[in-house]
Coordinates of C-alpha atoms in Angstrom, one line a residue:
M1 CA 2.7 -7.1 19.8
A2 CA 0.8 -10.4 18.4
E3 CA 1.6 -11.5 14.9
R4 CA -0.3 -14.4 13.0
P5 CA 0.4 -15.3 9.6
L6 CA -2.4 -16.2 7.3
Q7 CA -2.0 -18.9 4.9
E8 CA -3.1 -17.7 1.3
A9 CA -3.3 -19.8 -1.9
G10 CA 0.0 -20.1 -3.5
G11 CA 1.8 -20.6 -0.2
N12 CA 2.3 -17.0 0.6
D13 CA 1.6 -15.6 3.9
I14 CA -0.4 -12.6 5.0
A15 CA 0.9 -11.4 8.4
V16 CA -1.5 -9.3 11.0
E17 CA 0.6 -7.6 13.6
V18 CA -1.0 -5.7 16.2
L19 CA 1.4 -2.8 17.5
D20 CA 0.7 0.2 19.7
H21 CA -0.6 2.7 17.2
T22 CA -1.5 1.0 14.2
V23 CA -2.3 -2.8 13.3
A24 CA -0.1 -3.9 10.3
V25 CA -1.1 -6.1 7.4
R26 CA 1.6 -7.2 5.3
P27 CA 0.8 -9.3 2.2
T28 CA 3.8 -10.7 0.3
G29 CA 4.2 -11.5 -3.5
E30 CA 1.3 -11.4 -5.9
I31 CA -2.4 -10.5 -5.0
D32 CA -4.8 -11.7 -7.8
I33 CA -8.0 -13.5 -8.1
E34 CA -6.7 -16.5 -6.4
T35 CA -5.3 -15.1 -3.2
A36 CA -7.3 -11.7 -3.0
A37 CA -9.7 -13.5 -0.3
S38 CA -6.9 -14.2 1.8
L39 CA -6.1 -10.5 1.7
R40 CA -10.0 -9.9 2.3
L41 CA -9.7 -12.3 5.6
A42 CA -6.4 -10.6 6.6
L43 CA -8.1 -7.0 6.4
F44 CA -11.2 -7.9 8.4
E45 CA -9.2 -9.6 11.0
A46 CA -7.0 -6.4 11.3
L47 CA -10.0 -4.4 11.6
A48 CA -11.4 -6.3 14.4
Q49 CA -8.2 -5.0 16.3
A50 CA -8.4 -1.6 15.1
S51 CA -10.0 1.5 16.4
S52 CA -9.9 5.4 15.4
A53 CA -6.5 5.2 17.6
R54 CA -5.3 2.6 16.1
P55 CA -5.8 2.6 12.2
V56 CA -5.0 -0.6 9.8
A57 CA -1.7 0.0 7.8
V58 CA -1.3 -2.2 5.0
D59 CA 2.3 -2.8 4.2
C60 CA 2.7 -2.9 0.3
S61 CA 6.5 -2.9 0.6
R62 CA 6.7 -6.9 -0.4
L63 CA 4.0 -6.9 -3.0
T64 CA 5.0 -7.4 -6.7
F65 CA 1.5 -7.4 -8.2
C66 CA -2.0 -6.3 -7.4
D67 CA -4.9 -6.7 -9.6
S68 CA -8.3 -5.4 -9.1
S69 CA -9.3 -8.5 -7.0
A70 CA -6.7 -7.1 -4.5
L71 CA -8.2 -3.6 -5.0
N72 CA -12.0 -4.8 -4.5
A73 CA -10.7 -6.4 -1.1
L74 CA -9.1 -3.3 -0.1
L75 CA -12.2 -1.3 -0.7
A76 CA -14.6 -3.7 0.9
A77 CA -12.3 -3.3 4.1
R78 CA -12.3 0.7 3.6
R79 CA -16.0 0.7 3.5
A80 CA -16.3 -1.3 6.8
A81 CA -13.4 0.7 8.2
H82 CA -15.3 3.8 7.7
E83 CA -18.5 2.4 9.1
S84 CA -16.5 1.7 12.4
G85 CA -14.8 4.9 12.4
T86 CA -11.3 3.7 11.6
V87 CA -8.9 4.1 8.7
I88 CA -7.0 1.9 6.3
R89 CA -3.7 3.4 5.2
L90 CA -1.4 2.1 2.5
A91 CA 2.3 2.2 3.2
A92 CA 5.1 1.8 0.6
P93 CA 2.9 0.9 -2.5
N94 CA 5.0 0.1 -5.9
V95 CA 4.8 1.8 -8.8
Q96 CA 2.3 -0.9 -10.5
F97 CA 0.0 -0.7 -7.5
Q98 CA -0.1 2.9 -7.2
R99 CA -0.8 3.2 -11.1
L100 CA -3.8 0.9 -10.5
L101 CA -5.1 3.2 -7.5
E102 CA -4.5 6.3 -9.9
I103 CA -6.3 4.8 -12.9
T104 CA -9.4 3.8 -10.7
G105 CA -9.8 6.7 -8.8
A106 CA -9.1 5.0 -5.5
L107 CA -5.8 6.5 -4.7
S108 CA -7.7 9.2 -3.0
L109 CA -9.7 6.9 -0.7
F110 CA -6.6 5.8 1.3
P111 CA -3.8 7.9 3.1
V112 CA -0.6 6.8 1.6
D113 CA 2.7 6.4 3.7
R114 CA 6.0 6.3 2.2
C115 CA 7.4 3.8 4.7
P116 CA 6.0 0.7 5.9
P117 CA 5.3 0.4 9.8
A118 CA 8.3 -1.4 11.4
T119 CA 7.8 -4.6 13.0
G120 CA 7.5 -3.6 16.7
R121 CA 6.9 -0.1 16.2
G122 CA 3.9 2.0 15.1
P123 CA 4.1 4.0 11.9
W124 CA 5.0 7.2 13.9
G125 CA 7.8 5.4 15.8
G126 CA 6.2 4.4 19.0
R127 CA 7.3 1.0 20.7
A128 CA 4.9 -1.6 20.4

């Protein structure tokens, strides 16, 4: 397992963690117009490590707010994932983020997991 946090504007980190069965992207705090570029960077870094057998899981459990800039970053990464034959999953989105996805019609574009991938474990319980 390799984990590398990416510094984003505002001092928050976005960790990208390569596990056996998934590549976890773990943003923290607020993702808005000022921090969405860091999310985009982390998502594309994760996609470089992903495959059809190792999708990207965005751990939303530590997000407090996401705006349309974050959604735009996710949609751009989803398009790239689709073109490369992989998938981006959302794990444990909060009520605000889930509502944003519903209002924009984007919820159906992402598989959603109730629980985030555990550190050192894939989303289906395998050891990294």
